[in-house]
PDB file of C-alpha atoms in Angstrom:
ATOM      1  CA  MET A   1    -249.574  96.866 -37.883  1.00  0.00           C
ATOM      2  CA  SER A   2    -250.510  96.474 -34.192  1.00  0.00           C
ATOM      3  CA  SER A   3    -248.299  97.496 -31.304  1.00  0.00           C
ATOM      4  CA  ARG A   4    -247.172  93.869 -30.804  1.00  0.00           C
ATOM      5  CA  GLU A   5    -246.001  93.336 -34.366  1.00  0.00           C
ATOM      6  CA  LEU A   6    -242.309  94.077 -34.356  1.00  0.00           C
ATOM      7  CA  LEU A   7    -241.774  93.351 -38.061  1.00  0.00           C
ATOM      8  CA  GLU A   8    -243.883  94.101 -41.088  1.00  0.00           C
ATOM      9  CA  ILE A   9    -244.109  90.952 -43.214  1.00  0.00           C
ATOM     10  CA  ASP A  10    -244.819  90.908 -46.944  1.00  0.00           C
ATOM     11  CA  PRO A  11    -246.487  88.748 -48.143  1.00  0.00           C
ATOM     12  CA  LEU A  12    -248.502  86.909 -45.517  1.00  0.00           C
ATOM     13  CA  GLU A  13    -249.213  84.049 -47.951  1.00  0.00           C
ATOM     14  CA  LEU A  14    -246.408  82.165 -49.642  1.00  0.00           C
ATOM     15  CA  LYS A  15    -247.474  81.453 -53.230  1.00  0.00           C
ATOM     16  CA  PHE A  16    -245.556  78.769 -55.096  1.00  0.00           C
ATOM     17  CA  PRO A  17    -246.183  78.269 -58.849  1.00  0.00           C
ATOM     18  CA  PHE A  18    -246.347  74.496 -58.492  1.00  0.00           C
ATOM     19  CA  GLU A  19    -244.618  72.279 -61.069  1.00  0.00           C
ATOM     20  CA  LEU A  20    -243.725  68.620 -60.679  1.00  0.00           C
ATOM     21  CA  LYS A  21    -240.056  67.736 -60.307  1.00  0.00           C
ATOM     22  CA  LYS A  22    -239.019  71.372 -60.144  1.00  0.00           C
ATOM     23  CA  GLN A  23    -237.549  73.390 -57.298  1.00  0.00           C
ATOM     24  CA  ILE A  24    -239.547  76.568 -56.638  1.00  0.00           C
ATOM     25  CA  SER A  25    -238.717  79.623 -54.533  1.00  0.00           C
ATOM     26  CA  CYS A  26    -240.492  82.682 -53.192  1.00  0.00           C
ATOM     27  CA  SER A  27    -239.318  85.551 -50.997  1.00  0.00           C
ATOM     28  CA  ILE A  28    -240.479  87.233 -47.813  1.00  0.00           C
ATOM     29  CA  GLN A  29    -239.527  90.802 -46.956  1.00  0.00           C
ATOM     30  CA  LEU A  30    -239.202  91.757 -43.282  1.00  0.00           C
ATOM     31  CA  THR A  31    -239.331  95.462 -42.490  1.00  0.00           C
ATOM     32  CA  ASN A  32    -238.323  96.955 -39.136  1.00  0.00           C
ATOM     33  CA  LYS A  33    -239.899 100.388 -38.803  1.00  0.00           C
ATOM     34  CA  SER A  34    -238.929 100.823 -35.169  1.00  0.00           C
ATOM     35  CA  ASP A  35    -235.750 102.069 -33.535  1.00  0.00           C
ATOM     36  CA  ASP A  36    -235.099  98.675 -31.905  1.00  0.00           C
ATOM     37  CA  TYR A  37    -232.958  95.757 -32.980  1.00  0.00           C
ATOM     38  CA  VAL A  38    -235.267  92.832 -33.762  1.00  0.00           C
ATOM     39  CA  ALA A  39    -234.211  89.204 -33.939  1.00  0.00           C
ATOM     40  CA  PHE A  40    -236.348  86.770 -35.928  1.00  0.00           C
ATOM     41  CA  LYS A  41    -236.617  83.044 -36.496  1.00  0.00           C
ATOM     42  CA  VAL A  42    -238.626  81.143 -39.159  1.00  0.00           C
ATOM     43  CA  LYS A  43    -240.184  77.728 -38.451  1.00  0.00           C
ATOM     44  CA  THR A  44    -242.244  75.418 -40.680  1.00  0.00           C
ATOM     45  CA  THR A  45    -244.449  72.371 -40.242  1.00  0.00           C
ATOM     46  CA  SER A  46    -242.523  70.580 -43.055  1.00  0.00           C
ATOM     47  CA  PRO A  47    -238.798  71.248 -42.444  1.00  0.00           C
ATOM     48  CA  LYS A  48    -237.707  68.512 -44.898  1.00  0.00           C
ATOM     49  CA  LYS A  49    -239.833  69.976 -47.675  1.00  0.00           C
ATOM     50  CA  TYR A  50    -238.649  73.584 -47.441  1.00  0.00           C
ATOM     51  CA  CYS A  51    -235.310  75.344 -47.181  1.00  0.00           C
ATOM     52  CA  VAL A  52    -235.299  78.808 -45.553  1.00  0.00           C
ATOM     53  CA  ARG A  53    -232.346  81.168 -45.959  1.00  0.00           C
ATOM     54  CA  PRO A  54    -231.739  82.794 -43.592  1.00  0.00           C
ATOM     55  CA  ASN A  55    -233.952  81.006 -41.079  1.00  0.00           C
ATOM     56  CA  ALA A  56    -232.784  83.402 -38.322  1.00  0.00           C
ATOM     57  CA  GLY A  57    -231.269  86.865 -38.243  1.00  0.00           C
ATOM     58  CA  ILE A  58    -231.191  90.430 -36.913  1.00  0.00           C
ATOM     59  CA  VAL A  59    -233.128  93.261 -38.573  1.00  0.00           C
ATOM     60  CA  GLN A  60    -231.554  96.595 -37.702  1.00  0.00           C
ATOM     61  CA  PRO A  61    -233.670  99.683 -36.983  1.00  0.00           C
ATOM     62  CA  ARG A  62    -235.328 101.269 -40.019  1.00  0.00           C
ATOM     63  CA  SER A  63    -234.119  98.526 -42.377  1.00  0.00           C
ATOM     64  CA  THR A  64    -235.352  95.458 -44.215  1.00  0.00           C
ATOM     65  CA  CYS A  65    -234.296  91.847 -44.611  1.00  0.00           C
ATOM     66  CA  ASP A  66    -235.217  89.378 -47.391  1.00  0.00           C
ATOM     67  CA  VAL A  67    -235.877  85.707 -46.616  1.00  0.00           C
ATOM     68  CA  ILE A  68    -235.898  83.124 -49.431  1.00  0.00           C
ATOM     69  CA  VAL A  69    -238.118  80.066 -48.998  1.00  0.00           C
ATOM     70  CA  THR A  70    -237.402  77.209 -51.422  1.00  0.00           C
ATOM     71  CA  MET A  71    -239.687  74.233 -51.891  1.00  0.00           C
ATOM     72  CA  GLN A  72    -237.896  71.050 -52.935  1.00  0.00           C
ATOM     73  CA  ALA A  73    -238.923  69.327 -56.160  1.00  0.00           C
ATOM     74  CA  GLN A  74    -242.098  67.300 -55.680  1.00  0.00           C
ATOM     75  CA  ARG A  75    -242.831  64.004 -57.412  1.00  0.00           C
ATOM     76  CA  GLU A  76    -246.605  64.131 -56.881  1.00  0.00           C
ATOM     77  CA  ALA A  77    -249.136  66.910 -56.855  1.00  0.00           C
ATOM     78  CA  PRO A  78    -251.347  67.262 -53.731  1.00  0.00           C
ATOM     79  CA  PRO A  79    -255.082  66.525 -54.091  1.00  0.00           C
ATOM     80  CA  ASP A  80    -256.945  69.525 -55.524  1.00  0.00           C
ATOM     81  CA  MET A  81    -253.675  71.471 -55.329  1.00  0.00           C
ATOM     82  CA  GLN A  82    -254.350  72.210 -51.675  1.00  0.00           C
ATOM     83  CA  CYS A  83    -251.411  72.662 -49.284  1.00  0.00           C
ATOM     84  CA  LYS A  84    -251.653  72.377 -45.513  1.00  0.00           C
ATOM     85  CA  ASP A  85    -248.079  73.498 -44.810  1.00  0.00           C
ATOM     86  CA  LYS A  86    -247.602  76.548 -42.606  1.00  0.00           C
ATOM     87  CA  PHE A  87    -244.798  78.823 -41.479  1.00  0.00           C
ATOM     88  CA  LEU A  88    -244.345  80.629 -38.186  1.00  0.00           C
ATOM     89  CA  LEU A  89    -242.237  83.767 -37.982  1.00  0.00           C
ATOM     90  CA  GLN A  90    -241.169  84.748 -34.477  1.00  0.00           C
ATOM     91  CA  SER A  91    -239.560  88.069 -33.613  1.00  0.00           C
ATOM     92  CA  VAL A  92    -238.223  89.624 -30.409  1.00  0.00           C
ATOM     93  CA  VAL A  93    -236.453  92.826 -29.450  1.00  0.00           C
ATOM     94  CA  VAL A  94    -232.751  92.373 -28.641  1.00  0.00           C
ATOM     95  CA  ASN A  95    -229.983  94.617 -27.419  1.00  0.00           C
ATOM     96  CA  GLN A  96    -227.668  96.412 -29.806  1.00  0.00           C
ATOM     97  CA  GLY A  97    -224.580  94.380 -30.591  1.00  0.00           C
ATOM     98  CA  VAL A  98    -226.359  91.001 -30.609  1.00  0.00           C
ATOM     99  CA  SER A  99    -225.259  89.003 -33.660  1.00  0.00           C
ATOM    100  CA  VAL A 100    -226.827  86.074 -35.519  1.00  0.00           C
ATOM    101  CA  LYS A 101    -224.563  83.659 -33.633  1.00  0.00           C
ATOM    102  CA  ASP A 102    -226.056  84.881 -30.358  1.00  0.00           C
ATOM    103  CA  ILE A 103    -229.597  83.913 -31.351  1.00  0.00           C
ATOM    104  CA  THR A 104    -230.891  80.926 -29.355  1.00  0.00           C
ATOM    105  CA  GLN A 105    -234.164  79.084 -29.056  1.00  0.00           C
ATOM    106  CA  GLU A 106    -234.608  80.378 -25.489  1.00  0.00           C
ATOM    107  CA  MET A 107    -234.839  83.964 -26.805  1.00  0.00           C
ATOM    108  CA  PHE A 108    -238.212  83.071 -28.407  1.00  0.00           C
ATOM    109  CA  ALA A 109    -239.604  81.165 -25.393  1.00  0.00           C
ATOM    110  CA  LYS A 110    -242.578  82.927 -23.886  1.00  0.00           C
ATOM    111  CA  GLU A 111    -242.192  80.914 -20.719  1.00  0.00           C
ATOM    112  CA  SER A 112    -239.046  82.899 -19.955  1.00  0.00           C
ATOM    113  CA  GLY A 113    -241.058  86.111 -19.859  1.00  0.00           C
ATOM    114  CA  ASN A 114    -239.880  87.333 -23.283  1.00  0.00           C
ATOM    115  CA  VAL A 115    -242.243  89.412 -25.406  1.00  0.00           C
ATOM    116  CA  VAL A 116    -242.404  87.355 -28.580  1.00  0.00           C
ATOM    117  CA  ASP A 117    -244.329  88.384 -31.667  1.00  0.00           C
ATOM    118  CA  GLU A 118    -245.598  85.462 -33.743  1.00  0.00           C
ATOM    119  CA  VAL A 119    -247.098  85.579 -37.246  1.00  0.00           C
ATOM    120  CA  LYS A 120    -248.409  82.539 -39.130  1.00  0.00           C
ATOM    121  CA  LEU A 121    -247.925  82.327 -42.901  1.00  0.00           C
ATOM    122  CA  ARG A 122    -250.020  80.159 -45.219  1.00  0.00           C
ATOM    123  CA  VAL A 123    -248.741  78.270 -48.236  1.00  0.00           C
ATOM    124  CA  LEU A 124    -250.663  78.371 -51.522  1.00  0.00           C
ATOM    125  CA  TYR A 125    -250.024  76.486 -54.749  1.00  0.00           C
ATOM    126  CA  VAL A 126    -250.796  78.485 -57.881  1.00  0.00           C
ATOM    127  CA  SER A 127    -250.621  77.639 -61.573  1.00  0.00           C
ATOM    128  CA  PRO A 128    -247.288  78.386 -63.239  1.00  0.00           C
ATOM    129  CA  PRO A 129    -247.218  81.373 -65.594  1.00  0.00           C
ATOM    130  CA  GLN A 130    -248.221  80.490 -69.122  1.00  0.00           C
ATOM    131  CA  PRO A 131    -246.142  81.583 -72.113  1.00  0.00           C
ATOM    132  CA  PRO A 132    -247.653  84.475 -74.087  1.00  0.00           C
ATOM    133  CA  SER A 133    -250.082  83.256 -76.722  1.00  0.00           C
ATOM    134  CA  PRO A 134    -249.505  84.254 -80.347  1.00  0.00           C
ATOM    135  CA  VAL A 135    -251.498  87.205 -81.659  1.00  0.00           C
ATOM    136  CA  PRO A 136    -254.583  85.809 -83.450  1.00  0.00           C
ATOM    137  CA  GLU A 137    -254.918  86.453 -87.135  1.00  0.00           C
ATOM    138  CA  GLY A 138    -256.958  89.484 -88.074  1.00  0.00           C
ATOM    139  CA  SER A 139    -256.476  91.169 -84.684  1.00  0.00           C
ATOM    140  CA  GLU A 140    -256.609  94.931 -84.407  1.00  0.00           C
ATOM    141  CA  GLU A 141    -253.103  95.097 -82.995  1.00  0.00           C
ATOM    142  CA  ASP A 142    -251.521  93.935 -86.194  1.00  0.00           C
ATOM    143  CA  SER A 143    -253.747  93.391 -89.222  1.00  0.00           C
ATOM    144  CA  SER A 144    -250.918  93.538 -91.738  1.00  0.00           C
ATOM    145  CA  PRO A 145    -249.865  90.178 -93.144  1.00  0.00           C
ATOM    146  CA  ARG A 146    -246.528  88.866 -92.049  1.00  0.00           C
ATOM    147  CA  PRO A 147    -244.390  86.810 -94.382  1.00  0.00           C
ATOM    148  CA  SER A 148    -243.823  83.330 -93.068  1.00  0.00           C
ATOM    149  CA  VAL A 149    -240.554  81.470 -93.148  1.00  0.00           C
ATOM    150  CA  SER A 150    -241.740  79.444 -96.105  1.00  0.00           C
ATOM    151  CA  ASP A 151    -242.748  82.615 -97.975  1.00  0.00           C
ATOM    152  CA  ASN A 152    -239.320  84.079 -97.391  1.00  0.00           C
ATOM    153  CA  GLY A 153    -237.744  80.834 -98.554  1.00  0.00           C
ATOM    154  CA  ASN A 154    -239.851  80.759-101.716  1.00  0.00           C
ATOM    155  CA  SER A 155    -239.137  84.414-102.390  1.00  0.00           C
ATOM    156  CA  ASN A 156    -235.419  83.895-102.015  1.00  0.00           C
ATOM    157  CA  ALA A 157    -235.556  80.804-104.232  1.00  0.00           C
ATOM    158  CA  SER A 158    -237.467  82.722-106.918  1.00  0.00           C
ATOM    159  CA  GLU A 159    -234.967  85.551-106.824  1.00  0.00           C
ATOM    160  CA  LEU A 160    -232.076  83.119-107.112  1.00  0.00           C
ATOM    161  CA  LEU A 161    -233.766  81.313-110.017  1.00  0.00           C
ATOM    162  CA  ALA A 162    -234.433  84.596-111.820  1.00  0.00           C
ATOM    163  CA  ALA A 163    -230.840  85.678-111.299  1.00  0.00           C
ATOM    164  CA  ALA A 164    -229.597  82.323-112.611  1.00  0.00           C
ATOM    165  CA  ARG A 165    -231.800  82.605-115.688  1.00  0.00           C
ATOM    166  CA  ALA A 166    -230.631  86.155-116.359  1.00  0.00           C
ATOM    167  CA  TYR A 167    -227.053  85.035-115.995  1.00  0.00           C
ATOM    168  CA  ALA A 168    -227.640  82.131-118.396  1.00  0.00           C
ATOM    169  CA  GLU A 169    -229.289  84.463-120.894  1.00  0.00           C
ATOM    170  CA  ASP A 170    -226.344  86.836-120.670  1.00  0.00           C
ATOM    171  CA  ILE A 171    -223.994  83.944-121.301  1.00  0.00           C
ATOM    172  CA  GLN A 172    -226.092  82.740-124.237  1.00  0.00           C
ATOM    173  CA  GLN A 173    -226.236  86.237-125.691  1.00  0.00           C
ATOM    174  CA  GLY A 174    -222.492  86.538-125.348  1.00  0.00           C
ATOM    175  CA  LYS A 175    -222.002  83.178-127.017  1.00  0.00           C
ATOM    176  CA  SER A 176    -224.441  84.122-129.815  1.00  0.00           C
ATOM    177  CA  SER A 177    -222.521  87.316-130.451  1.00  0.00           C
ATOM    178  CA  GLU A 178    -219.269  85.377-130.551  1.00  0.00           C
ATOM    179  CA  ASN A 179    -220.808  82.806-132.887  1.00  0.00           C
ATOM    180  CA  LEU A 180    -222.077  85.496-135.265  1.00  0.00           C
ATOM    181  CA  THR A 181    -218.670  87.123-135.343  1.00  0.00           C
ATOM    182  CA  LEU A 182    -217.025  83.761-136.039  1.00  0.00           C
ATOM    183  CA  ILE A 183    -219.508  82.928-138.819  1.00  0.00           C
ATOM    184  CA  SER A 184    -219.000  86.315-140.440  1.00  0.00           C
ATOM    185  CA  ARG A 185    -215.233  85.920-140.357  1.00  0.00           C
ATOM    186  CA  LEU A 186    -215.380  82.388-141.780  1.00  0.00           C
ATOM    187  CA  THR A 187    -217.754  83.514-144.548  1.00  0.00           C
ATOM    188  CA  GLU A 188    -215.414  86.325-145.476  1.00  0.00           C
ATOM    189  CA  GLU A 189    -212.443  83.960-145.526  1.00  0.00           C
ATOM    190  CA  LYS A 190    -214.415  81.516-147.673  1.00  0.00           C
ATOM    191  CA  ASN A 191    -215.293  84.212-150.210  1.00  0.00           C
ATOM    192  CA  THR A 192    -211.678  85.343-150.325  1.00  0.00           C
ATOM    193  CA  ALA A 193    -210.541  81.762-150.859  1.00  0.00           C
ATOM    194  CA  ILE A 194    -213.061  81.294-153.681  1.00  0.00           C
ATOM    195  CA  GLN A 195    -211.867  84.483-155.375  1.00  0.00           C
ATOM    196  CA  GLN A 196    -208.254  83.407-155.072  1.00  0.00           C
ATOM    197  CA  ASN A 197    -209.142  79.963-156.408  1.00  0.00           C
ATOM    198  CA  ASN A 198    -210.865  81.469-159.457  1.00  0.00           C
ATOM    199  CA  LYS A 199    -207.917  83.760-160.049  1.00  0.00           C
ATOM    200  CA  LEU A 200    -205.518  80.833-159.864  1.00  0.00           C
ATOM    201  CA  ARG A 201    -207.648  78.889-162.312  1.00  0.00           C
ATOM    202  CA  GLN A 202    -207.608  81.790-164.751  1.00  0.00           C
ATOM    203  CA  GLU A 203    -203.850  82.155-164.481  1.00  0.00           C
ATOM    204  CA  LEU A 204    -203.438  78.395-164.876  1.00  0.00           C
ATOM    205  CA  GLU A 205    -205.558  78.463-168.037  1.00  0.00           C
ATOM    206  CA  LEU A 206    -203.438  81.255-169.488  1.00  0.00           C
ATOM    207  CA  VAL A 207    -200.258  79.340-168.722  1.00  0.00           C
ATOM    208  CA  ARG A 208    -201.703  76.199-170.274  1.00  0.00           C
ATOM    209  CA  ARG A 209    -202.609  78.091-173.432  1.00  0.00           C
ATOM    210  CA  GLU A 210    -199.170  79.656-173.697  1.00  0.00           C
ATOM    211  CA  VAL A 211    -197.539  76.262-173.241  1.00  0.00           C
ATOM    212  CA  SER A 212    -199.838  74.809-175.893  1.00  0.00           C
ATOM    213  CA  LYS A 213    -198.850  77.559-178.328  1.00  0.00           C
ATOM    214  CA  GLN A 214    -195.189  77.020-177.622  1.00  0.00           C
ATOM    215  CA  GLN A 215    -195.531  73.285-178.089  1.00  0.00           C
ATOM    216  CA  GLY A 216    -197.419  73.810-181.392  1.00  0.00           C
ATOM    217  CA  GLY A 217    -194.765  76.219-182.837  1.00  0.00           C
ATOM    218  CA  PHE A 218    -191.943  73.917-181.951  1.00  0.00           C
ATOM    219  CA  SER A 219    -193.513  70.999-183.787  1.00  0.00           C
ATOM    220  CA  PHE A 220    -194.077  72.981-187.020  1.00  0.00           C
ATOM    221  CA  LEU A 221    -190.539  74.297-187.060  1.00  0.00           C
ATOM    222  CA  PHE A 222    -189.246  70.814-186.442  1.00  0.00           C
ATOM    223  CA  VAL A 223    -191.252  69.534-189.420  1.00  0.00           C
ATOM    224  CA  VAL A 224    -189.926  72.302-191.647  1.00  0.00           C
ATOM    225  CA  ILE A 225    -186.366  71.541-190.646  1.00  0.00           C
ATOM    226  CA  ILE A 226    -186.858  67.836-191.278  1.00  0.00           C
ATOM    227  CA  ALA A 227    -188.335  68.641-194.696  1.00  0.00           C
ATOM    228  CA  LEU A 228    -185.442  70.865-195.607  1.00  0.00           C
ATOM    229  CA  LEU A 229    -182.979  68.219-194.482  1.00  0.00           C
ATOM    230  CA  GLY A 230    -184.811  65.683-196.593  1.00  0.00           C
ATOM    231  CA  ILE A 231    -184.603  67.915-199.685  1.00  0.00           C
ATOM    232  CA  PHE A 232    -180.953  68.613-199.048  1.00  0.00           C
ATOM    233  CA  LEU A 233    -180.167  64.945-198.682  1.00  0.00           C
ATOM    234  CA  GLY A 234    -182.139  64.149-201.807  1.00  0.00           C
ATOM    235  CA  CYS A 235    -180.172  66.661-203.811  1.00  0.00           C
ATOM    236  CA  MET A 236    -176.900  65.236-202.524  1.00  0.00           C
ATOM    237  CA  LEU A 237    -177.870  61.747-203.486  1.00  0.00           C
ATOM    238  CA  LYS A 238    -178.757  62.888-206.997  1.00  0.00           C
ATOM    239  CA  LYS A 239    -175.377  64.399-207.425  1.00  0.00           C
TER     240      LYS A 239
END
């Protein structure tokens, strides 16, 4: 920095990552390394295209000040992305106690005998930052395969299907066990019923035989009685 430069300016080129229809900003840092109070003012060749905040101010001794330059959204890109816009930063030493409201255009007029430091700043359009590209397959950084979303979906679907099948098999096994128990119980009841039926048939046969015997004895006795009555009546008639 020469003896005439009151403020250290960083950067000396304003780089805007140009994008159509988008407002873009960049910053300038002013550093006062002296023991003086320095007033500054920022001018541009395209005041309607840029907004500078603050465009004027006081930088106290051994301090810094940040200036934000905003380019309005552009509808068309310049030929070959070349920009001819320029900025001029003027600075002058002022007395302590001077405020921003006290800054006037006459303070930066060299014709009045003021020692004015002037620095021109260029404007450059640069390409906007590109998003990070994906890591190519088979790279050394990460050679392990990564499951894709579809793989995860298929894996989850397979697990769900296996769980559903296992659940269905459990249900079927439970039903088979219940069916076997039911069949065994019904078979046992059927055998018991058959045994009882056979027993009833046997008892019924015995009862039938006893009834037949009783009916046969009654008939013979009745015949004997009738015969005796016939003989008795015959003897009476003979008398």
